[in-house]
Coordinates of C-alpha atoms and ligand atoms in Angstrom, one line a residue:
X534 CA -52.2 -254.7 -2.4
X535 CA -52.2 -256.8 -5.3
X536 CA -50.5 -254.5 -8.3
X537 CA -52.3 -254.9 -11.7
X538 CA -51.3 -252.4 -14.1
X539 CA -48.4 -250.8 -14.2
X540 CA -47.9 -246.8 -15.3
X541 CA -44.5 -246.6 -16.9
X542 CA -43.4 -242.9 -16.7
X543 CA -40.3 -243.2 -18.9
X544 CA -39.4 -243.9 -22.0
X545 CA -36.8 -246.0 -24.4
X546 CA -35.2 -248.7 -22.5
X547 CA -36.0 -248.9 -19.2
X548 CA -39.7 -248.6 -20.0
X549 CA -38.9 -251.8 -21.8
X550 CA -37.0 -253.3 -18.8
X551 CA -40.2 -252.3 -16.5
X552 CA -42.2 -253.8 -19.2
X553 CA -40.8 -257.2 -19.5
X554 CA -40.8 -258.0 -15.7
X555 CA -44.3 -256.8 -15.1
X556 CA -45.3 -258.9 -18.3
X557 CA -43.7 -262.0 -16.5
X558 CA -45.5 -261.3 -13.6
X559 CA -48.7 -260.7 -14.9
X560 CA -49.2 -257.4 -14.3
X561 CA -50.4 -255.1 -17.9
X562 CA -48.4 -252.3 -18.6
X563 CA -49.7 -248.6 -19.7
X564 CA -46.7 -246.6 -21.3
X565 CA -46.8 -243.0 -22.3
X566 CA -45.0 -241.3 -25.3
X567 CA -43.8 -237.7 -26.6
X568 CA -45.0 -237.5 -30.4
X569 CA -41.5 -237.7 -32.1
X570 CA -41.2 -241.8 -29.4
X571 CA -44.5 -242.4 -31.4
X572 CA -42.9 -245.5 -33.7
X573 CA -40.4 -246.9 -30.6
X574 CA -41.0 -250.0 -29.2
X575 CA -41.9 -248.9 -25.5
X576 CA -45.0 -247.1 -27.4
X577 CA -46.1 -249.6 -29.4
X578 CA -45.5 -252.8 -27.3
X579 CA -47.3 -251.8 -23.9
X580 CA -50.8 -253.0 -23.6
X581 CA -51.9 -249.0 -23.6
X582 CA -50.0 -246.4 -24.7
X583 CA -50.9 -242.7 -24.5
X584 CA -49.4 -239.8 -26.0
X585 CA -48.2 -236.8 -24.0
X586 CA -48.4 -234.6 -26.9
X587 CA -45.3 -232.5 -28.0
X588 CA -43.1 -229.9 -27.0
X589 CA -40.6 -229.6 -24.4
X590 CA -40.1 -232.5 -21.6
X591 CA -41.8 -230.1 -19.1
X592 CA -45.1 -230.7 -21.7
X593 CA -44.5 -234.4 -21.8
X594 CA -42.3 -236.9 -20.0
X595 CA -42.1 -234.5 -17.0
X596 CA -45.2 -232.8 -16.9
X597 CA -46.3 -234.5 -13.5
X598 CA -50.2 -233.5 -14.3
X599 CA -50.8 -235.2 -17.5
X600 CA -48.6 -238.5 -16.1
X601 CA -51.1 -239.0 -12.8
X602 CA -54.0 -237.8 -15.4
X603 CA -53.1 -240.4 -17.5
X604 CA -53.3 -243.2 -14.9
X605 CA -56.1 -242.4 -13.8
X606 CA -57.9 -242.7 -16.7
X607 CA -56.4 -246.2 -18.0
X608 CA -57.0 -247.3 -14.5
X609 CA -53.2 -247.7 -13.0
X610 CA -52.8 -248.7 -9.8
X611 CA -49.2 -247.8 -9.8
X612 CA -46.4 -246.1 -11.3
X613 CA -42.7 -247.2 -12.3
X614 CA -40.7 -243.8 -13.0
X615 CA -37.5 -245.5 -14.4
X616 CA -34.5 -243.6 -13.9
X617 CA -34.0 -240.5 -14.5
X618 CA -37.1 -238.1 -15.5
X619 CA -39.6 -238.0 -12.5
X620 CA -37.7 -240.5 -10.6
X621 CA -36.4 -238.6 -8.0
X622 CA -38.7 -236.4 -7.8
X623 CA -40.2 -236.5 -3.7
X624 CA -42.7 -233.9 -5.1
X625 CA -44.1 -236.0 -7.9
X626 CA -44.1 -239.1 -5.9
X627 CA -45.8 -237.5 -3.3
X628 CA -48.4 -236.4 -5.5
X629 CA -48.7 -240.1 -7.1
X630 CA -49.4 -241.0 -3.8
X631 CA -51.9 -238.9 -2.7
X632 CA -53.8 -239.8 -6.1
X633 CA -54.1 -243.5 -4.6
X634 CA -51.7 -244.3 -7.0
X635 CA -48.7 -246.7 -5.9
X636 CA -45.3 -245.0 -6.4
X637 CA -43.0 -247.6 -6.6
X638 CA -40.0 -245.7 -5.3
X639 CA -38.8 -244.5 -2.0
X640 CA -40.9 -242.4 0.3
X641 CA -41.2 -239.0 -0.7
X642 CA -39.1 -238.4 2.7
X643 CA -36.0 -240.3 2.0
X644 CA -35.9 -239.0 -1.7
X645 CA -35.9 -235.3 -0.2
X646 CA -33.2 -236.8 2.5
X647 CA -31.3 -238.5 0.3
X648 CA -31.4 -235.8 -3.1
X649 CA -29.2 -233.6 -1.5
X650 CA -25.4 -234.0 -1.3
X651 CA -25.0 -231.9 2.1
X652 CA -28.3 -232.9 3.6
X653 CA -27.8 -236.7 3.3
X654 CA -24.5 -235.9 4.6
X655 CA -25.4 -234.5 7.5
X656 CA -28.9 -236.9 8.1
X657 CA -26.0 -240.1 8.2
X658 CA -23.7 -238.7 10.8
X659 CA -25.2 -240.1 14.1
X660 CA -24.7 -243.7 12.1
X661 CA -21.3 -243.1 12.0
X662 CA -20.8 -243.4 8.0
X663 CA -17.1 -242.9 7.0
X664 CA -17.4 -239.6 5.3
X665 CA -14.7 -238.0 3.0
X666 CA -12.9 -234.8 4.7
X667 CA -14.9 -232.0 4.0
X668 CA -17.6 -229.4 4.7
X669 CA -21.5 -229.6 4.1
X670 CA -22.5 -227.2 6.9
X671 CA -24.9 -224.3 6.6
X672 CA -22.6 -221.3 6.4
X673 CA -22.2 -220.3 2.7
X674 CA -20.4 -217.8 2.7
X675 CA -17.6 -217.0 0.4
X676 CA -14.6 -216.0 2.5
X677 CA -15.7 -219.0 5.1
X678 CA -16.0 -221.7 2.1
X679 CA -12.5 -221.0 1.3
X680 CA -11.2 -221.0 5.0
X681 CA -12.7 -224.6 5.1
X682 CA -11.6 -225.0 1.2
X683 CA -7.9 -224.2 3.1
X684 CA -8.3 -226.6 6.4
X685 CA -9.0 -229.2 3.9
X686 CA -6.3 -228.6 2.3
X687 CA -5.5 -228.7 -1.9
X688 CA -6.4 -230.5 -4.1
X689 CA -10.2 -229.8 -3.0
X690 CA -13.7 -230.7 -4.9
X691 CA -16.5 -228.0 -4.7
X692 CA -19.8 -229.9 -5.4
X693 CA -23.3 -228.1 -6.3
X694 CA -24.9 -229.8 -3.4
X695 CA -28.0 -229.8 -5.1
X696 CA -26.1 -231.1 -8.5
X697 CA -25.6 -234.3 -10.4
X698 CA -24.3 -236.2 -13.5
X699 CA -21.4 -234.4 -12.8
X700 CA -22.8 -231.4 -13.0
X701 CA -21.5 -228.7 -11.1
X702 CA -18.2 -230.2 -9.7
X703 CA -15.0 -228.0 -9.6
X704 CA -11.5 -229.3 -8.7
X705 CA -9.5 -226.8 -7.2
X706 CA -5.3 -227.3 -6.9
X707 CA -4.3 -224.1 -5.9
X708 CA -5.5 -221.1 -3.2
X709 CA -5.2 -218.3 -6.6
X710 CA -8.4 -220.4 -8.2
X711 CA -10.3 -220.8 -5.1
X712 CA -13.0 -218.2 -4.8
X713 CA -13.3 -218.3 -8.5
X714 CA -14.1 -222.0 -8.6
X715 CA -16.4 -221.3 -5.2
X716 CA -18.3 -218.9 -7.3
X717 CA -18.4 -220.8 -10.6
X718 CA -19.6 -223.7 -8.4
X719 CA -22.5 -221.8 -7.6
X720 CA -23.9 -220.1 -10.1
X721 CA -23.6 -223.6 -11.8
X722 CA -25.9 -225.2 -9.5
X723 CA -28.2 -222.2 -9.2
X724 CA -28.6 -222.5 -13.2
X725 CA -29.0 -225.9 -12.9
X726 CA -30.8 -226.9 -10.1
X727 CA -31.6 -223.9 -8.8
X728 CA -30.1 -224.0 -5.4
X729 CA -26.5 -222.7 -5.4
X730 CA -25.8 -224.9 -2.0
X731 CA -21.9 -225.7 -2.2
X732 CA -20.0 -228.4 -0.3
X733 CA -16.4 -229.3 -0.5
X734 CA -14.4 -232.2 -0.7
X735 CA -10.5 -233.5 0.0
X736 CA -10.4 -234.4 -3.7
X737 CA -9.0 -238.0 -3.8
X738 CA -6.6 -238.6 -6.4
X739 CA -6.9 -241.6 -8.7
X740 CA -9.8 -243.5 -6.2
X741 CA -11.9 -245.9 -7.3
X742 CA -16.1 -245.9 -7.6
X743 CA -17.8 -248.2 -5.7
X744 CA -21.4 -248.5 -4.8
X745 CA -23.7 -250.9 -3.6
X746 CA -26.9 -252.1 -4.6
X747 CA -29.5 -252.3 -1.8
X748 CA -33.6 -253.0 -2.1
X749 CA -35.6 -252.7 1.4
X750 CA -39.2 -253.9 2.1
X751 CA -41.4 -252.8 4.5
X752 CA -41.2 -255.2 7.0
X753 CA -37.7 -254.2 8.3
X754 CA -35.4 -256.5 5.8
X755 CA -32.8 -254.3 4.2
X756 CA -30.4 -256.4 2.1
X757 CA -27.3 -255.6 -0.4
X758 CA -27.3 -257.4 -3.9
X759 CA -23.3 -256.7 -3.3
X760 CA -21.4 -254.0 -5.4
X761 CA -20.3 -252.9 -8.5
X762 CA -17.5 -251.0 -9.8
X763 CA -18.1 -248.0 -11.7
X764 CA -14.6 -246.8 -12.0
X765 CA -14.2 -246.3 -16.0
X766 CA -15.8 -242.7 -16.2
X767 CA -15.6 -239.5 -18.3
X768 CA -16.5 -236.3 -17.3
X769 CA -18.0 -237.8 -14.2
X770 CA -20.2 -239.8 -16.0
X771 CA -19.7 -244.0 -15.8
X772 CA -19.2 -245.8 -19.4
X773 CA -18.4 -249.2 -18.4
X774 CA -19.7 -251.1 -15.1
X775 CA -18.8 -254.3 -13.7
X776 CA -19.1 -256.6 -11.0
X777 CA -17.8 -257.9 -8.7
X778 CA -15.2 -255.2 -8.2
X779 CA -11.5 -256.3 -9.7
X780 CA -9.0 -256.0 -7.3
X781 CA -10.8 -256.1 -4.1
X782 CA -10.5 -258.5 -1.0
X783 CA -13.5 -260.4 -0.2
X784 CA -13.2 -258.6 3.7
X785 CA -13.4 -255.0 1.8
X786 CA -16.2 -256.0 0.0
X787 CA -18.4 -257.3 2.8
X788 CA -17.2 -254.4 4.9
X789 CA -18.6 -251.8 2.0
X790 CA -21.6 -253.8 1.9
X791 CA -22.8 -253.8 5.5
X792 CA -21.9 -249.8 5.7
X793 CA -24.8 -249.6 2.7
X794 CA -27.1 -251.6 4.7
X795 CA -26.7 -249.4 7.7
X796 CA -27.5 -246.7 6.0
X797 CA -30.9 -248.4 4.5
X798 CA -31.9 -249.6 7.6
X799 CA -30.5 -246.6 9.7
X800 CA -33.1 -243.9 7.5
X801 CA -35.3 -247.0 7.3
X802 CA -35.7 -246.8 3.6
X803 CA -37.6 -249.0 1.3
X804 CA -37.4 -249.7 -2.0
X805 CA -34.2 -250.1 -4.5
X806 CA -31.4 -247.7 -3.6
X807 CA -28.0 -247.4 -4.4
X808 CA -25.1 -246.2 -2.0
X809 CA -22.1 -244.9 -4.0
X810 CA -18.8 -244.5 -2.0
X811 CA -15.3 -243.3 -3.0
X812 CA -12.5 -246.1 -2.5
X813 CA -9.0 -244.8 -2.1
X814 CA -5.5 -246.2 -3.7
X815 CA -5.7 -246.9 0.4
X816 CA -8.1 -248.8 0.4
X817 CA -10.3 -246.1 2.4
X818 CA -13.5 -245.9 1.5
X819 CA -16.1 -242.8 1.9
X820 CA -19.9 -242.3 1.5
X821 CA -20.4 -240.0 -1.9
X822 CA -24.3 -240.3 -2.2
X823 CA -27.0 -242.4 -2.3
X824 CA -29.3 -242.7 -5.2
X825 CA -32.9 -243.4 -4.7
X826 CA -33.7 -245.6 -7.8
X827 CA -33.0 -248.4 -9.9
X828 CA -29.6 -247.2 -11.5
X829 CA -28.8 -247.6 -15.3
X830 CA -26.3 -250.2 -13.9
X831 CA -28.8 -252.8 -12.2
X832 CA -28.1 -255.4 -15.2
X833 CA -24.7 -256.4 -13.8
X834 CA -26.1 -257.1 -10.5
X835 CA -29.0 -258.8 -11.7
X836 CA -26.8 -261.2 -13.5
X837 CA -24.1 -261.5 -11.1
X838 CA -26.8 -262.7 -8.4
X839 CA -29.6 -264.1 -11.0
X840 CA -32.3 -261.9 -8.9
X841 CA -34.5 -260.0 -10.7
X842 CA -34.6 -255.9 -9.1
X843 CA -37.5 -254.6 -10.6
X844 CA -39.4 -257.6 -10.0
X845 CA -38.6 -256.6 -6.1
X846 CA -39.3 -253.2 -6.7
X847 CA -42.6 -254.3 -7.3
X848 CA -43.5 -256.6 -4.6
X849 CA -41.8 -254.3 -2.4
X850 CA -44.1 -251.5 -3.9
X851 CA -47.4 -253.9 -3.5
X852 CA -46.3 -254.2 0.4
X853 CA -45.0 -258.1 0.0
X854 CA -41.8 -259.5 1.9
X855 CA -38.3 -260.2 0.1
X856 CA -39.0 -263.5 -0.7
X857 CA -34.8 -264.1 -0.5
X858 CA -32.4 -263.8 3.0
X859 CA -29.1 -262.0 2.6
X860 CA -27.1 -265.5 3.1
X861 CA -29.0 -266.6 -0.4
X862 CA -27.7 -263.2 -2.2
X863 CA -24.1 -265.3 -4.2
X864 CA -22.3 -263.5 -6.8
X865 CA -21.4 -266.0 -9.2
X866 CA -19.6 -265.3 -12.1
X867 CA -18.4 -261.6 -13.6
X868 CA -20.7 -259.3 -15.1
X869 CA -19.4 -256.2 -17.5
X870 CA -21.9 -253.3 -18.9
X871 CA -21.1 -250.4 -21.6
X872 CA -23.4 -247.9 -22.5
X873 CA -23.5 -247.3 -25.8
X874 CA -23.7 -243.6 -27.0
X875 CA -24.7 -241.9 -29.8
X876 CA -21.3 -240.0 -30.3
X877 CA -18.5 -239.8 -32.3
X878 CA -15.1 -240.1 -29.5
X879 CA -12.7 -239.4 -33.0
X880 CA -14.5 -235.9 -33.3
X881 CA -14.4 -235.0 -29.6
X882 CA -17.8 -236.9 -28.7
X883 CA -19.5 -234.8 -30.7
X884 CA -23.4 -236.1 -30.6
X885 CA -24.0 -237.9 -33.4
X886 CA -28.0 -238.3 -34.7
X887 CA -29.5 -239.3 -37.5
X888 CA -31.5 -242.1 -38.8
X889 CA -30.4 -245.8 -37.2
X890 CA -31.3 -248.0 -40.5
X891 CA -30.4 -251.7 -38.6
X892 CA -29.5 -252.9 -35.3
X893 CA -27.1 -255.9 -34.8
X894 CA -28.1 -258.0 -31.7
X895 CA -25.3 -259.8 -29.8
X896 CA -25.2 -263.4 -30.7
X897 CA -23.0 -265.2 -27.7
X898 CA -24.8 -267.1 -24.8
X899 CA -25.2 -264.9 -21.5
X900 CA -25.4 -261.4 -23.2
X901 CA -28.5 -259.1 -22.8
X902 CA -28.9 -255.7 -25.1
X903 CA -31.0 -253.7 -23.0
X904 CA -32.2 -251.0 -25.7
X905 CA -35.6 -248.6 -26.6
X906 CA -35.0 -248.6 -29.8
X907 CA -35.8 -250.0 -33.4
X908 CA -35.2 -250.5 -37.1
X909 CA -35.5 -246.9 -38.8
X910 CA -35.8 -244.9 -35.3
X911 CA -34.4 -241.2 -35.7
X912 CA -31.9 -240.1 -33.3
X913 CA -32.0 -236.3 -32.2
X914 CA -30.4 -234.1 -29.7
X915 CA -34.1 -233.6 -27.3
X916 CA -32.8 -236.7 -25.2
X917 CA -29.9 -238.8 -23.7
X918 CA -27.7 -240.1 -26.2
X919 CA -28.0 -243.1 -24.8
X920 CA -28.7 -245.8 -27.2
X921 CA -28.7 -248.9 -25.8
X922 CA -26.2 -251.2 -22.9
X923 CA -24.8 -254.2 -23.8
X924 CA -24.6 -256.8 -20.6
X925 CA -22.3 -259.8 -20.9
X926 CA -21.8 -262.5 -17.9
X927 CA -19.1 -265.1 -18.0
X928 CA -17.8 -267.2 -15.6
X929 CA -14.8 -264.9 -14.8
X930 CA -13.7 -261.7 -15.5
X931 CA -11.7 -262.6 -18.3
X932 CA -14.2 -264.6 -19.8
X933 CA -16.7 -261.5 -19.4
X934 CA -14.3 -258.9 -20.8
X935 CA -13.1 -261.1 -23.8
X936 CA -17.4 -261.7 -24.4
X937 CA -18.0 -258.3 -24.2
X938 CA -15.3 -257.1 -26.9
X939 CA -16.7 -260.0 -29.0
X940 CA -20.3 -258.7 -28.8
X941 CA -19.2 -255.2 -29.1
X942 CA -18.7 -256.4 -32.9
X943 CA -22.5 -257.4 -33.0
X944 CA -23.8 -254.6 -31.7
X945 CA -24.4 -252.2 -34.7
X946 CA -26.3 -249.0 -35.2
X947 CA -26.0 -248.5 -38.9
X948 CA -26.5 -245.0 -39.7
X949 CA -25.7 -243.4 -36.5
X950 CA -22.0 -243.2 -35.1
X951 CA -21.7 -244.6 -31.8
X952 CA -19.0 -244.8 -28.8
X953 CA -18.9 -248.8 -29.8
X954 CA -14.5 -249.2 -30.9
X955 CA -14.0 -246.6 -28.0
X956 CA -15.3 -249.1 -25.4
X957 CA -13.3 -251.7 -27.3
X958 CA -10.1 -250.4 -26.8
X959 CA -11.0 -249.4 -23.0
X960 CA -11.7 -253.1 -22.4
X961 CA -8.7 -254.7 -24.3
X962 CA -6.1 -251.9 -22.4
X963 CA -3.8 -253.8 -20.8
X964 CA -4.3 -251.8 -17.3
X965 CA -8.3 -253.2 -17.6
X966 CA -7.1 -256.2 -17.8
X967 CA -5.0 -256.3 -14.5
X968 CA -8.3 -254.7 -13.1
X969 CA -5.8 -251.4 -12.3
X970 CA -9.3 -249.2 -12.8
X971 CA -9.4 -245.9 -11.2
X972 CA -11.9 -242.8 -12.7
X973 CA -8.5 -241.6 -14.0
X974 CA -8.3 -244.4 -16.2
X975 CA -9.7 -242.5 -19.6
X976 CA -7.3 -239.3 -18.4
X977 CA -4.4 -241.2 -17.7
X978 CA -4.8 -243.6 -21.0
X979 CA -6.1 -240.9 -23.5
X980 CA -3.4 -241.2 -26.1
X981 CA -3.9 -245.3 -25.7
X982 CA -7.4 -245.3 -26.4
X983 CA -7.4 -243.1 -29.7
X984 CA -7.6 -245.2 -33.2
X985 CA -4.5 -246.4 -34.4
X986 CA -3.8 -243.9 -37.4
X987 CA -5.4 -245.8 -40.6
X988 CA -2.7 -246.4 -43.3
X989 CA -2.5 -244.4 -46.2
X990 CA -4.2 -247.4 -48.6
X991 CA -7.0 -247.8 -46.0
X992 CA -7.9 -244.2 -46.3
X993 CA -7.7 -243.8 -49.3
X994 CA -10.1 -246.4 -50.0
X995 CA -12.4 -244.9 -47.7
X996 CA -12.2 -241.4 -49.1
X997 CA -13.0 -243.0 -52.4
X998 CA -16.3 -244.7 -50.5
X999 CA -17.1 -241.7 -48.7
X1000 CA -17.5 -239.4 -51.8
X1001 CA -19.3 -241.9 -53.6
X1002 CA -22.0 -241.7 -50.8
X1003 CA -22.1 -238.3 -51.4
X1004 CA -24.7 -236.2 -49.7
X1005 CA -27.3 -239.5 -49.3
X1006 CA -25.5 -239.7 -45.6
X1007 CA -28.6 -240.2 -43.6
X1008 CA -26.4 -239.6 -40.7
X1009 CA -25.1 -236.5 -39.5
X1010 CA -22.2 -235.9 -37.0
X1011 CA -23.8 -232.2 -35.5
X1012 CA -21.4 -229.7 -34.3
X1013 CA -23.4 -229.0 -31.7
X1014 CA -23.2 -229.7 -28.1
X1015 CA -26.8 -230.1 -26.5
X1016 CA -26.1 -228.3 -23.9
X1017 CA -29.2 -226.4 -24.4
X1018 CA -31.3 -229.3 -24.4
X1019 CA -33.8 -229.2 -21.4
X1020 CA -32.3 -232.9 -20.6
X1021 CA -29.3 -231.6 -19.6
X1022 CA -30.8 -229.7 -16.6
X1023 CA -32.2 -232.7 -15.2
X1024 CA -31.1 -234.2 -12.1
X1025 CA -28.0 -237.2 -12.9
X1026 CA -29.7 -240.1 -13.3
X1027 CA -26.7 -241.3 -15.5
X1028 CA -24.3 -241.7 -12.1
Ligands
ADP1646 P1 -22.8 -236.7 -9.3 O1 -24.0 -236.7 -8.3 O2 -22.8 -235.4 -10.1 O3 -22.7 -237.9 -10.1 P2 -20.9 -237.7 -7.3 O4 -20.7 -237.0 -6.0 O5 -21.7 -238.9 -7.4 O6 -21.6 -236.6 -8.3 O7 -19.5 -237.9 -8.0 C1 -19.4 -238.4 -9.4 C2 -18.0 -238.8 -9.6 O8 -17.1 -237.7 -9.3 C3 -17.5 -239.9 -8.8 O9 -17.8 -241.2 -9.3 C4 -16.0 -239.7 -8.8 O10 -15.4 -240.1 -10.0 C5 -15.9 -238.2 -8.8 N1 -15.7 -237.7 -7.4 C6 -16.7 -237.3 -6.6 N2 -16.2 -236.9 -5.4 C7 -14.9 -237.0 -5.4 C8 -13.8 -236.7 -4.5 N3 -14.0 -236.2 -3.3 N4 -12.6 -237.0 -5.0 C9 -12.3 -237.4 -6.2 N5 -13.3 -237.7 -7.1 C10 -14.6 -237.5 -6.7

């Protein structure tokens, strides 16, 4: 069927990335807001826009009635859940669908089959899938977790099977932390995600995050759009993506690839999905997960390959073929992402909100700001800190990393503090350069990757500046951590 308007259930900028592909392919686009999104650009650009009132997410951006209610009544034939949010929901897409409404996603099957750690797990071993050492049986019980915890051997990770975004995860070195870390594991899923379902891992030390893109149709193709590495991490959660993968022969990469499209076409899955795997310093490589979305990383893949995945999504979604064959699927060139927070890394990452007063686009050919936001949009704590990613292509990887620590420069958020020198120094480290990335890179380089200590004259001049603003600062680095925030007990769309 023929999509013609679009329900984007999201907000900020992946509503916008939705937004622009349906625009190109005719298609209008209904977008929904929370009261305090009111002013931001994914409001005010769609061709309706509806407001979802105010309150907590459950009263707006996740309350699953008003959303369907909603397209109804502006006449959507489908819906786009983004990331994050609804997106991995298999109840709410299952509900879409029984409204007549197109979910373009997964099946509400493989999104259940795939949203647990332990279930997918154990739903991939008749395929064979190299899986990392470990237990993701039934048997939860305490003293038997650690007797499995002890086959294993130490170092071991205990994962909330239910748990993302790094949520959940404890590494465990020694047998005197065990059952301590077994419990704390649990609880921390059931408060979380409320199913305190534990698996454990041979923690791999110093591997490398690699995961493939994938997008199936319904008539049986399932290709890979190739990897990307998403080594450069903290707390779990990837900063800076790139493809292709630095340091990786083109035999490992094809090898990673066709495991991915066994899986897709082993569950028989359709849609955009993304198969992340574990690559050790041994070049072993192990299924971690499999998202069942379009990942906050797509850009690099999309320019890497010159495909466009939402565009897919959605022909996929309206029943059509992939109109491309693997053999035409190239990566040409390099491709680097960095999210860019709203945090201050000199005060511990503290979140940092206020009033963004001007935006600096990147100026350099080949590099795409994928952000929700606008000229005099307020920042608060109620969602992902998340402000925008810069994308820069080049025709090698040094080309792209040089770009992208030029057009760091350009992208400004005056009035908010952001992440932006942090990711500068990341990219110009020497180890990123030789492409020696590991998810112990920010660890391992810490003291690198502080500022260099200004000089006395320097700070003295901006003392003098800093008191001269006064208390008209329209930007406020909060002490506080936003754990409380219902956000943070969503599923983690950010890995
Ligand atoms: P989440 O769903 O919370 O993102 P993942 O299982 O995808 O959890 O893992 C997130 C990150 O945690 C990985 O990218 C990797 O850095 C680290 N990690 C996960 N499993 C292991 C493991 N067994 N050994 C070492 N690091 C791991």
């Amino acid at each position: 069927m023929k999509i013609q308007k679009i329900l984007v259930a999201n907000r900020g900028e992946i509503a916008l990335r939705v937004l622009r592909t349906a625009r190109e392919m005719g298609i209008k686009v209904v977008s929904i807001y929370a009261e305090d999104d009111k002013t931001l650009p994914h409001a005010m650009l769609a061709d309706e826009s509806y407001s979802l009132g105010s309150g907590a997410l459950a009263d707006t951006y996740l309350n699953q009635n008003k959303i369907i209610d909603i397209a109804k009544r502006s006449g959507a034939d489908a819906i786009h859940p983004g990331y994050g949010f609804l997106s991995e929901n298999a109840m709410f897409a299952s509900t879409v669908e029984k409204a007549g409404i197109i979910f373009i996603g997964p099946t509400p099957d493989s999104i259940t089959l795939m949203g647990d750690k332990s279930g997918s797990k154990k739903a991939l071993e008749p395929l064979n899938i190299p899986m990392i050492p470990g237990y993701h049986g039934d048997n939860q019980d305490e003293a038997f977790l650690a007797d499995q915890a002890r086959k294993i051997g130490f170092p071991v990770l205990i994962k909330a099977s239910a748990g993302g975004g790094g949520k959940g995860m404890r590494i465990v070195n020694q047998e005197e932390d065990l059952l301590e870390s077994i419990r704390g594991a649990k609880s921390e899923g059931l408060k979380s995600f409320s199913n305190d379902r534990v698996l454990i891992e041979k923690y791999i030390v110093n591997p490398r995050h690699i995961e493939v893109q994938l997008m199936s149709d319904t008539h049986g193709n399932h290709l890979h759009f190739w990897e990307r590495e998403c080594s450069i991490q903290r707390r779990y959660q990837k900063i800076v993506e790139e493809t292709p993968a630095p340091s990786m022969s083109q035999e490992l990469r094809e090898k990673i690839c066709q495991t991915a499209v066994q899986i897709s076409s082993g569950i028989n899955y359709r849609g955009a999905g993304t198969v992340e795997f574990i690559l050790t310093p041994k070049n072993e490589f192990y299924f971690l997960e499999m998202n069942t979305r379009l990942q906050v990383e797509h850009p690099v893949t999309e320019m890497v390959t010159g495909f466009d995945l939402v565009r897919f999504q959605i022909m996929v979604a309206s029943g059509e073929k992939l109109p491309v064959k693997q053999a035409d699927i190239k990566q040409k060139g390099h491709a680097i992402e960095c999210r860019i927070y709203a945090e201050d890394p000199d005060q511990n990452f503290m979140p940092s909100i206020g009033k963004i007063e001007k935006i600096g686009t990147p100026t350099l050919r080949d590099v795409r700001l994928d952000c929700g936001f606008n000229d005099g949009a307020e920042v608060g704590v109620n969602y992902d800190p998340m402000l925008a990613k810069l994308i820069v292509w080049g025709k090698d990887r040094e080309t792209s990393t040089s770009k992208t620590i030029q057009s760091l420069d350009d992208v400004l958020f005056l009035g908010v503090k952001t992440n932006r020198d942090y990711l500068k120094r990341i990219l110009a480290h020497p180890a990123y350069a030789q492409g020696l990335t590991h998810t112990h890179f920010i660890p391992q380089y810490e003291a690198d990757l502080k500022p260099k200590a200004l000089r006395d004259d320097q700070l003295a001049d901006l003392i003098a500046a800093f008191s001269l603003q006064g208390q008209t600062r329209s930007s406020a680095t909060v002490g506080v951590v936003s754990h409380s925030t219902p956000w943070t007990t969503l599923t983690g769309f950010r890995n």
